[in-house]
Amino acid sequence: MYGNDYSEMKLSQEQQRRIEDCIEFRFYSSLRFSMITDWLRNFDDSEIDMAISILEHIDYYRTEDISSIMMNGLDKLLATKKKLHFVAVGQPGKSGGHILYYVKNLFKYSPYN
């Protein structure tokens, strides 16, 4: 087990390749290899392959991905021509306010504005 031991992890070449592929193709190079190995230290040796498998199944959304998804949804809502009200839901500082901020900014680019 690696636990809090921050010495170099001993990963096989196959494990290293899988991690590098995840970083490049699943996380769009937004993570460093050391960030993954720091996370892997939470697992026992026997669990490392399973942890890497979890990484291989994570869908990471960049800001531009989220904006595109939200814009498509907003366009569909606005195309109905119904009167809409957008309200932040939840505690201050949580995601509700952030989503409302995104929606407000997306209105600038909507053809229905």
mmCIF file of N, CA and C in Angstrom:
data_model
loop_
_atom_site.group_PDB
_atom_site.id
_atom_site.type_symbol
_atom_site.label_atom_id
_atom_site.label_comp_id
_atom_site.label_asym_id
_atom_site.label_seq_id
_atom_site.Cartn_x
_atom_site.Cartn_y
_atom_site.Cartn_z
ATOM 1 N N MET A 1 0.848 -1.184 0.000
ATOM 2 C CA MET A 1 0.000 0.000 0.000
ATOM 3 C C MET A 1 0.889 1.241 0.000
ATOM 4 N N TYR A 2 0.475 2.268 -0.726
ATOM 5 C CA TYR A 2 1.269 3.482 -0.816
ATOM 6 C C TYR A 2 0.934 4.442 0.316
ATOM 7 N N GLY A 3 -0.344 4.522 0.691
ATOM 8 C CA GLY A 3 -0.768 5.384 1.787
ATOM 9 C C GLY A 3 -0.206 6.783 1.637
ATOM 10 N N ASN A 4 0.451 7.282 2.660
ATOM 11 C CA ASN A 4 1.027 8.623 2.630
ATOM 12 C C ASN A 4 2.479 8.626 2.190
ATOM 13 N N ASP A 5 2.965 7.513 1.696
ATOM 14 C CA ASP A 5 4.337 7.433 1.215
ATOM 15 C C ASP A 5 4.419 8.141 -0.142
ATOM 16 N N TYR A 6 5.131 9.255 -0.193
ATOM 17 C CA TYR A 6 5.186 10.031 -1.423
ATOM 18 C C TYR A 6 6.402 9.700 -2.274
ATOM 19 N N SER A 7 6.999 8.549 -2.010
ATOM 20 C CA SER A 7 8.101 8.120 -2.865
ATOM 21 C C SER A 7 7.530 7.731 -4.232
ATOM 22 N N GLU A 8 8.399 7.540 -5.168
ATOM 23 C CA GLU A 8 7.991 7.196 -6.535
ATOM 24 C C GLU A 8 7.158 5.917 -6.545
ATOM 25 N N MET A 9 6.015 5.975 -7.201
ATOM 26 C CA MET A 9 5.169 4.784 -7.330
ATOM 27 C C MET A 9 5.776 3.857 -8.369
ATOM 28 N N LYS A 10 5.636 2.582 -8.150
ATOM 29 C CA LYS A 10 6.110 1.582 -9.100
ATOM 30 C C LYS A 10 4.924 1.126 -9.935
ATOM 31 N N LEU A 11 4.801 1.709 -11.106
ATOM 32 C CA LEU A 11 3.725 1.356 -12.024
ATOM 33 C C LEU A 11 4.325 0.604 -13.200
ATOM 34 N N SER A 12 3.586 -0.362 -13.703
ATOM 35 C CA SER A 12 4.051 -1.072 -14.894
ATOM 36 C C SER A 12 3.980 -0.131 -16.098
ATOM 37 N N GLN A 13 4.671 -0.498 -17.166
ATOM 38 C CA GLN A 13 4.605 0.307 -18.391
ATOM 39 C C GLN A 13 3.179 0.372 -18.914
ATOM 40 N N GLU A 14 2.453 -0.731 -18.796
ATOM 41 C CA GLU A 14 1.058 -0.764 -19.241
ATOM 42 C C GLU A 14 0.203 0.196 -18.414
ATOM 43 N N GLN A 15 0.383 0.209 -17.109
ATOM 44 C CA GLN A 15 -0.366 1.130 -16.251
ATOM 45 C C GLN A 15 -0.013 2.583 -16.584
ATOM 46 N N GLN A 16 1.271 2.845 -16.802
ATOM 47 C CA GLN A 16 1.705 4.197 -17.165
ATOM 48 C C GLN A 16 1.067 4.629 -18.489
ATOM 49 N N ARG A 17 1.057 3.720 -19.466
ATOM 50 C CA ARG A 17 0.455 4.039 -20.767
ATOM 51 C C ARG A 17 -1.021 4.338 -20.612
ATOM 52 N N ARG A 18 -1.731 3.524 -19.819
ATOM 53 C CA ARG A 18 -3.167 3.737 -19.608
ATOM 54 C C ARG A 18 -3.435 5.090 -18.957
ATOM 55 N N ILE A 19 -2.605 5.449 -17.985
ATOM 56 C CA ILE A 19 -2.765 6.745 -17.320
ATOM 57 C C ILE A 19 -2.494 7.880 -18.300
ATOM 58 N N GLU A 20 -1.423 7.770 -19.068
ATOM 59 C CA GLU A 20 -1.097 8.806 -20.050
ATOM 60 C C GLU A 20 -2.210 8.962 -21.083
ATOM 61 N N ASP A 21 -2.794 7.844 -21.527
ATOM 62 C CA ASP A 21 -3.924 7.909 -22.461
ATOM 63 C C ASP A 21 -5.118 8.616 -21.830
ATOM 64 N N CYS A 22 -5.392 8.321 -20.570
ATOM 65 C CA CYS A 22 -6.496 8.991 -19.867
ATOM 66 C C CYS A 22 -6.259 10.491 -19.802
ATOM 67 N N ILE A 23 -5.050 10.862 -19.430
ATOM 68 C CA ILE A 23 -4.726 12.285 -19.315
ATOM 69 C C ILE A 23 -4.936 12.990 -20.654
ATOM 70 N N GLU A 24 -4.468 12.382 -21.724
ATOM 71 C CA GLU A 24 -4.556 13.021 -23.039
ATOM 72 C C GLU A 24 -5.964 12.986 -23.631
ATOM 73 N N PHE A 25 -6.610 11.826 -23.603
ATOM 74 C CA PHE A 25 -7.855 11.658 -24.346
ATOM 75 C C PHE A 25 -9.121 11.825 -23.507
ATOM 76 N N ARG A 26 -9.078 11.537 -22.225
ATOM 77 C CA ARG A 26 -10.272 11.673 -21.392
ATOM 78 C C ARG A 26 -10.295 13.006 -20.658
ATOM 79 N N PHE A 27 -9.109 13.524 -20.303
ATOM 80 C CA PHE A 27 -9.023 14.762 -19.535
ATOM 81 C C PHE A 27 -8.411 15.905 -20.341
ATOM 82 N N TYR A 28 -8.266 15.710 -21.647
ATOM 83 C CA TYR A 28 -7.794 16.749 -22.563
ATOM 84 C C TYR A 28 -6.514 17.422 -22.047
ATOM 85 N N SER A 29 -5.621 16.628 -21.496
ATOM 86 C CA SER A 29 -4.318 17.099 -20.992
ATOM 87 C C SER A 29 -4.441 18.163 -19.899
ATOM 88 N N SER A 30 -5.553 18.158 -19.180
ATOM 89 C CA SER A 30 -5.742 19.150 -18.115
ATOM 90 C C SER A 30 -5.202 18.677 -16.767
ATOM 91 N N LEU A 31 -4.711 17.442 -16.700
ATOM 92 C CA LEU A 31 -4.110 16.898 -15.486
ATOM 93 C C LEU A 31 -2.649 16.567 -15.739
ATOM 94 N N ARG A 32 -1.892 16.548 -14.667
ATOM 95 C CA ARG A 32 -0.501 16.098 -14.751
ATOM 96 C C ARG A 32 -0.424 14.660 -14.247
ATOM 97 N N PHE A 33 0.557 13.935 -14.713
ATOM 98 C CA PHE A 33 0.754 12.549 -14.300
ATOM 99 C C PHE A 33 0.867 12.457 -12.779
ATOM 100 N N SER A 34 1.561 13.410 -12.177
ATOM 101 C CA SER A 34 1.747 13.399 -10.720
ATOM 102 C C SER A 34 0.419 13.545 -9.973
ATOM 103 N N MET A 35 -0.547 14.239 -10.576
ATOM 104 C CA MET A 35 -1.861 14.378 -9.939
ATOM 105 C C MET A 35 -2.558 13.014 -9.861
ATOM 106 N N ILE A 36 -2.398 12.233 -10.918
ATOM 107 C CA ILE A 36 -3.003 10.898 -10.938
ATOM 108 C C ILE A 36 -2.301 9.989 -9.937
ATOM 109 N N THR A 37 -0.975 10.018 -9.910
ATOM 110 C CA THR A 37 -0.267 9.145 -8.974
ATOM 111 C C THR A 37 -0.542 9.552 -7.525
ATOM 112 N N ASP A 38 -0.724 10.845 -7.276
ATOM 113 C CA ASP A 38 -1.117 11.267 -5.922
ATOM 114 C C ASP A 38 -2.460 10.652 -5.548
ATOM 115 N N TRP A 39 -3.397 10.644 -6.480
ATOM 116 C CA TRP A 39 -4.722 10.052 -6.242
ATOM 117 C C TRP A 39 -4.608 8.539 -6.046
ATOM 118 N N LEU A 40 -3.764 7.904 -6.841
ATOM 119 C CA LEU A 40 -3.609 6.451 -6.754
ATOM 120 C C LEU A 40 -3.025 6.003 -5.410
ATOM 121 N N ARG A 41 -2.364 6.884 -4.715
ATOM 122 C CA ARG A 41 -1.808 6.533 -3.399
ATOM 123 C C ARG A 41 -2.900 6.227 -2.371
ATOM 124 N N ASN A 42 -4.143 6.527 -2.695
ATOM 125 C CA ASN A 42 -5.267 6.203 -1.810
ATOM 126 C C ASN A 42 -5.641 4.728 -1.880
ATOM 127 N N PHE A 43 -5.065 4.007 -2.839
ATOM 128 C CA PHE A 43 -5.446 2.622 -3.085
ATOM 129 C C PHE A 43 -4.334 1.656 -2.686
ATOM 130 N N ASP A 44 -4.735 0.449 -2.329
ATOM 131 C CA ASP A 44 -3.773 -0.639 -2.100
ATOM 132 C C ASP A 44 -3.191 -1.062 -3.445
ATOM 133 N N ASP A 45 -2.034 -1.712 -3.407
ATOM 134 C CA ASP A 45 -1.403 -2.205 -4.634
ATOM 135 C C ASP A 45 -2.368 -3.026 -5.482
ATOM 136 N N SER A 46 -3.145 -3.863 -4.830
ATOM 137 C CA SER A 46 -4.061 -4.758 -5.549
ATOM 138 C C SER A 46 -5.223 -4.003 -6.201
ATOM 139 N N GLU A 47 -5.412 -2.746 -5.862
ATOM 140 C CA GLU A 47 -6.541 -1.961 -6.379
ATOM 141 C C GLU A 47 -6.149 -0.963 -7.474
ATOM 142 N N ILE A 48 -4.868 -0.878 -7.786
ATOM 143 C CA ILE A 48 -4.389 0.131 -8.735
ATOM 144 C C ILE A 48 -5.014 -0.048 -10.120
ATOM 145 N N ASP A 49 -5.070 -1.280 -10.627
ATOM 146 C CA ASP A 49 -5.675 -1.499 -11.949
ATOM 147 C C ASP A 49 -7.145 -1.107 -11.957
ATOM 148 N N MET A 50 -7.857 -1.410 -10.871
ATOM 149 C CA MET A 50 -9.267 -1.023 -10.776
ATOM 150 C C MET A 50 -9.401 0.504 -10.764
ATOM 151 N N ALA A 51 -8.529 1.181 -10.033
ATOM 152 C CA ALA A 51 -8.569 2.640 -9.978
ATOM 153 C C ALA A 51 -8.303 3.246 -11.361
ATOM 154 N N ILE A 52 -7.345 2.694 -12.085
ATOM 155 C CA ILE A 52 -7.063 3.175 -13.444
ATOM 156 C C ILE A 52 -8.269 2.908 -14.345
ATOM 157 N N SER A 53 -8.947 1.788 -14.144
ATOM 158 C CA SER A 53 -10.173 1.503 -14.901
ATOM 159 C C SER A 53 -11.239 2.557 -14.642
ATOM 160 N N ILE A 54 -11.332 3.006 -13.400
ATOM 161 C CA ILE A 54 -12.291 4.074 -13.075
ATOM 162 C C ILE A 54 -11.949 5.325 -13.879
ATOM 163 N N LEU A 55 -10.662 5.686 -13.912
ATOM 164 C CA LEU A 55 -10.228 6.847 -14.700
ATOM 165 C C LEU A 55 -10.632 6.717 -16.166
ATOM 166 N N GLU A 56 -10.535 5.496 -16.677
ATOM 167 C CA GLU A 56 -10.839 5.259 -18.099
ATOM 168 C C GLU A 56 -12.328 5.382 -18.401
ATOM 169 N N HIS A 57 -13.151 5.508 -17.381
ATOM 170 C CA HIS A 57 -14.594 5.622 -17.585
ATOM 171 C C HIS A 57 -15.166 6.963 -17.140
ATOM 172 N N ILE A 58 -14.306 7.892 -16.794
ATOM 173 C CA ILE A 58 -14.759 9.223 -16.394
ATOM 174 C C ILE A 58 -14.953 10.081 -17.628
ATOM 175 N N ASP A 59 -16.072 10.766 -17.678
ATOM 176 C CA ASP A 59 -16.314 11.752 -18.725
ATOM 177 C C ASP A 59 -16.024 13.132 -18.149
ATOM 178 N N TYR A 60 -15.027 13.780 -18.674
ATOM 179 C CA TYR A 60 -14.614 15.105 -18.220
ATOM 180 C C TYR A 60 -15.164 16.136 -19.191
ATOM 181 N N TYR A 61 -15.845 17.142 -18.670
ATOM 182 C CA TYR A 61 -16.420 18.191 -19.505
ATOM 183 C C TYR A 61 -15.632 19.481 -19.308
ATOM 184 N N ARG A 62 -15.073 19.969 -20.403
ATOM 185 C CA ARG A 62 -14.383 21.255 -20.366
ATOM 186 C C ARG A 62 -15.430 22.368 -20.352
ATOM 187 N N THR A 63 -15.010 23.574 -20.054
ATOM 188 C CA THR A 63 -15.931 24.713 -20.022
ATOM 189 C C THR A 63 -16.647 24.869 -21.358
ATOM 190 N N GLU A 64 -15.914 24.716 -22.459
ATOM 191 C CA GLU A 64 -16.556 24.881 -23.773
ATOM 192 C C GLU A 64 -17.565 23.765 -24.061
ATOM 193 N N ASP A 65 -17.332 22.561 -23.519
ATOM 194 C CA ASP A 65 -18.294 21.471 -23.674
ATOM 195 C C ASP A 65 -19.587 21.799 -22.933
ATOM 196 N N ILE A 66 -19.447 22.271 -21.702
ATOM 197 C CA ILE A 66 -20.619 22.619 -20.894
ATOM 198 C C ILE A 66 -21.387 23.761 -21.541
ATOM 199 N N SER A 67 -20.682 24.761 -22.031
ATOM 200 C CA SER A 67 -21.334 25.893 -22.689
ATOM 201 C C SER A 67 -22.115 25.441 -23.912
ATOM 202 N N SER A 68 -21.541 24.549 -24.694
ATOM 203 C CA SER A 68 -22.221 24.048 -25.894
ATOM 204 C C SER A 68 -23.480 23.265 -25.534
ATOM 205 N N ILE A 69 -23.379 22.411 -24.539
ATOM 206 C CA ILE A 69 -24.542 21.625 -24.101
ATOM 207 C C ILE A 69 -25.637 22.560 -23.586
ATOM 208 N N MET A 70 -25.239 23.533 -22.780
ATOM 209 C CA MET A 70 -26.218 24.471 -22.238
ATOM 210 C C MET A 70 -26.839 25.327 -23.335
ATOM 211 N N MET A 71 -26.050 25.743 -24.311
ATOM 212 C CA MET A 71 -26.560 26.558 -25.411
ATOM 213 C C MET A 71 -27.591 25.787 -26.222
ATOM 214 N N ASN A 72 -27.320 24.512 -26.486
ATOM 215 C CA ASN A 72 -28.292 23.690 -27.214
ATOM 216 C C ASN A 72 -29.601 23.589 -26.444
ATOM 217 N N GLY A 73 -29.504 23.344 -25.130
ATOM 218 C CA GLY A 73 -30.710 23.268 -24.307
ATOM 219 C C GLY A 73 -31.438 24.593 -24.233
ATOM 220 N N LEU A 74 -30.694 25.676 -24.102
ATOM 221 C CA LEU A 74 -31.296 27.008 -24.038
ATOM 222 C C LEU A 74 -32.002 27.346 -25.349
ATOM 223 N N ASP A 75 -31.378 27.026 -26.468
ATOM 224 C CA ASP A 75 -32.010 27.277 -27.770
ATOM 225 C C ASP A 75 -33.332 26.514 -27.904
ATOM 226 N N LYS A 76 -33.350 25.283 -27.423
ATOM 227 C CA LYS A 76 -34.597 24.496 -27.485
ATOM 228 C C LYS A 76 -35.686 25.123 -26.616
ATOM 229 N N LEU A 77 -35.303 25.584 -25.443
ATOM 230 C CA LEU A 77 -36.285 26.238 -24.566
ATOM 231 C C LEU A 77 -36.809 27.533 -25.172
ATOM 232 N N LEU A 78 -35.905 28.341 -25.693
ATOM 233 C CA LEU A 78 -36.303 29.632 -26.248
ATOM 234 C C LEU A 78 -37.110 29.483 -27.531
ATOM 235 N N ALA A 79 -36.892 28.426 -28.266
ATOM 236 C CA ALA A 79 -37.630 28.192 -29.506
ATOM 237 C C ALA A 79 -39.109 27.932 -29.239
ATOM 238 N N THR A 80 -39.459 27.557 -28.017
ATOM 239 C CA THR A 80 -40.872 27.310 -27.683
ATOM 240 C C THR A 80 -41.665 28.593 -27.606
ATOM 241 N N LYS A 81 -40.991 29.729 -27.520
ATOM 242 C CA LYS A 81 -41.604 31.063 -27.419
ATOM 243 C C LYS A 81 -42.420 31.240 -26.146
ATOM 244 N N LYS A 82 -42.230 30.356 -25.181
ATOM 245 C CA LYS A 82 -42.915 30.496 -23.899
ATOM 246 C C LYS A 82 -42.132 31.463 -23.022
ATOM 247 N N LYS A 83 -42.841 32.065 -22.083
ATOM 248 C CA LYS A 83 -42.182 32.960 -21.137
ATOM 249 C C LYS A 83 -41.413 32.109 -20.132
ATOM 250 N N LEU A 84 -40.145 32.399 -19.989
ATOM 251 C CA LEU A 84 -39.288 31.602 -19.116
ATOM 252 C C LEU A 84 -38.697 32.469 -18.013
ATOM 253 N N HIS A 85 -38.521 31.874 -16.854
ATOM 254 C CA HIS A 85 -37.855 32.527 -15.732
ATOM 255 C C HIS A 85 -36.735 31.611 -15.256
ATOM 256 N N PHE A 86 -35.575 32.169 -15.063
ATOM 257 C CA PHE A 86 -34.439 31.398 -14.579
ATOM 258 C C PHE A 86 -34.096 31.868 -13.169
ATOM 259 N N VAL A 87 -34.008 30.925 -12.265
ATOM 260 C CA VAL A 87 -33.754 31.235 -10.860
ATOM 261 C C VAL A 87 -32.669 30.300 -10.343
ATOM 262 N N ALA A 88 -31.721 30.866 -9.601
ATOM 263 C CA ALA A 88 -30.698 30.044 -8.964
ATOM 264 C C ALA A 88 -31.341 29.285 -7.808
ATOM 265 N N VAL A 89 -31.080 28.001 -7.719
ATOM 266 C CA VAL A 89 -31.638 27.161 -6.664
ATOM 267 C C VAL A 89 -30.493 26.642 -5.802
ATOM 268 N N GLY A 90 -30.692 26.638 -4.506
ATOM 269 C CA GLY A 90 -29.671 26.103 -3.602
ATOM 270 C C GLY A 90 -29.031 27.178 -2.759
ATOM 271 N N GLN A 91 -28.035 26.779 -2.047
ATOM 272 C CA GLN A 91 -27.325 27.672 -1.132
ATOM 273 C C GLN A 91 -26.433 28.645 -1.905
ATOM 274 N N PRO A 92 -26.256 29.859 -1.365
ATOM 275 C CA PRO A 92 -25.323 30.802 -2.001
ATOM 276 C C PRO A 92 -23.931 30.181 -2.127
ATOM 277 N N GLY A 93 -23.295 30.439 -3.246
ATOM 278 C CA GLY A 93 -21.954 29.913 -3.479
ATOM 279 C C GLY A 93 -21.932 28.504 -4.032
ATOM 280 N N LYS A 94 -23.084 27.880 -4.190
ATOM 281 C CA LYS A 94 -23.151 26.529 -4.733
ATOM 282 C C LYS A 94 -23.401 26.621 -6.240
ATOM 283 N N SER A 95 -23.616 25.488 -6.895
ATOM 284 C CA SER A 95 -23.672 25.452 -8.359
ATOM 285 C C SER A 95 -24.880 26.172 -8.955
ATOM 286 N N GLY A 96 -25.962 26.338 -8.211
ATOM 287 C CA GLY A 96 -27.141 27.003 -8.769
ATOM 288 C C GLY A 96 -26.834 28.390 -9.284
ATOM 289 N N GLY A 97 -26.100 29.159 -8.511
ATOM 290 C CA GLY A 97 -25.720 30.502 -8.936
ATOM 291 C C GLY A 97 -24.773 30.488 -10.117
ATOM 292 N N HIS A 98 -23.893 29.507 -10.153
ATOM 293 C CA HIS A 98 -22.941 29.407 -11.268
ATOM 294 C C HIS A 98 -23.669 29.061 -12.566
ATOM 295 N N ILE A 99 -24.636 28.178 -12.474
ATOM 296 C CA ILE A 99 -25.401 27.801 -13.672
ATOM 297 C C ILE A 99 -26.180 29.008 -14.192
ATOM 298 N N LEU A 100 -26.795 29.752 -13.283
ATOM 299 C CA LEU A 100 -27.534 30.952 -13.693
ATOM 300 C C LEU A 100 -26.600 31.954 -14.367
ATOM 301 N N TYR A 101 -25.397 32.098 -13.853
ATOM 302 C CA TYR A 101 -24.398 32.981 -14.464
ATOM 303 C C TYR A 101 -24.088 32.525 -15.891
ATOM 304 N N TYR A 102 -23.895 31.217 -16.091
ATOM 305 C CA TYR A 102 -23.654 30.676 -17.431
ATOM 306 C C TYR A 102 -24.826 30.976 -18.360
ATOM 307 N N VAL A 103 -26.039 30.749 -17.881
ATOM 308 C CA VAL A 103 -27.233 30.991 -18.703
ATOM 309 C C VAL A 103 -27.293 32.458 -19.107
ATOM 310 N N LYS A 104 -27.057 33.353 -18.162
ATOM 311 C CA LYS A 104 -27.075 34.795 -18.449
ATOM 312 C C LYS A 104 -26.077 35.133 -19.558
ATOM 313 N N ASN A 105 -24.872 34.569 -19.467
ATOM 314 C CA ASN A 105 -23.865 34.838 -20.495
ATOM 315 C C ASN A 105 -24.200 34.188 -21.827
ATOM 316 N N LEU A 106 -24.865 33.034 -21.798
ATOM 317 C CA LEU A 106 -25.244 32.384 -23.054
ATOM 318 C C LEU A 106 -26.302 33.178 -23.814
ATOM 319 N N PHE A 107 -27.129 33.935 -23.096
ATOM 320 C CA PHE A 107 -28.139 34.756 -23.753
ATOM 321 C C PHE A 107 -27.508 35.749 -24.732
ATOM 322 N N LYS A 108 -26.291 36.171 -24.443
ATOM 323 C CA LYS A 108 -25.610 37.113 -25.324
ATOM 324 C C LYS A 108 -25.416 36.536 -26.725
ATOM 325 N N TYR A 109 -25.308 35.194 -26.810
ATOM 326 C CA TYR A 109 -25.001 34.536 -28.086
ATOM 327 C C TYR A 109 -26.212 33.821 -28.699
ATOM 328 N N SER A 110 -27.347 33.912 -28.034
ATOM 329 C CA SER A 110 -28.527 33.203 -28.518
ATOM 330 C C SER A 110 -29.198 33.974 -29.648
ATOM 331 N N PRO A 111 -29.625 33.287 -30.688
ATOM 332 C CA PRO A 111 -30.339 33.970 -31.774
ATOM 333 C C PRO A 111 -31.714 34.475 -31.325
ATOM 334 N N TYR A 112 -32.177 34.032 -30.158
ATOM 335 C CA TYR A 112 -33.492 34.429 -29.658
ATOM 336 C C TYR A 112 -33.390 35.627 -28.728
ATOM 337 N N ASN A 113 -32.227 36.187 -28.561
ATOM 338 C CA ASN A 113 -32.004 37.303 -27.651
ATOM 339 C C ASN A 113 -32.693 38.547 -28.147
#
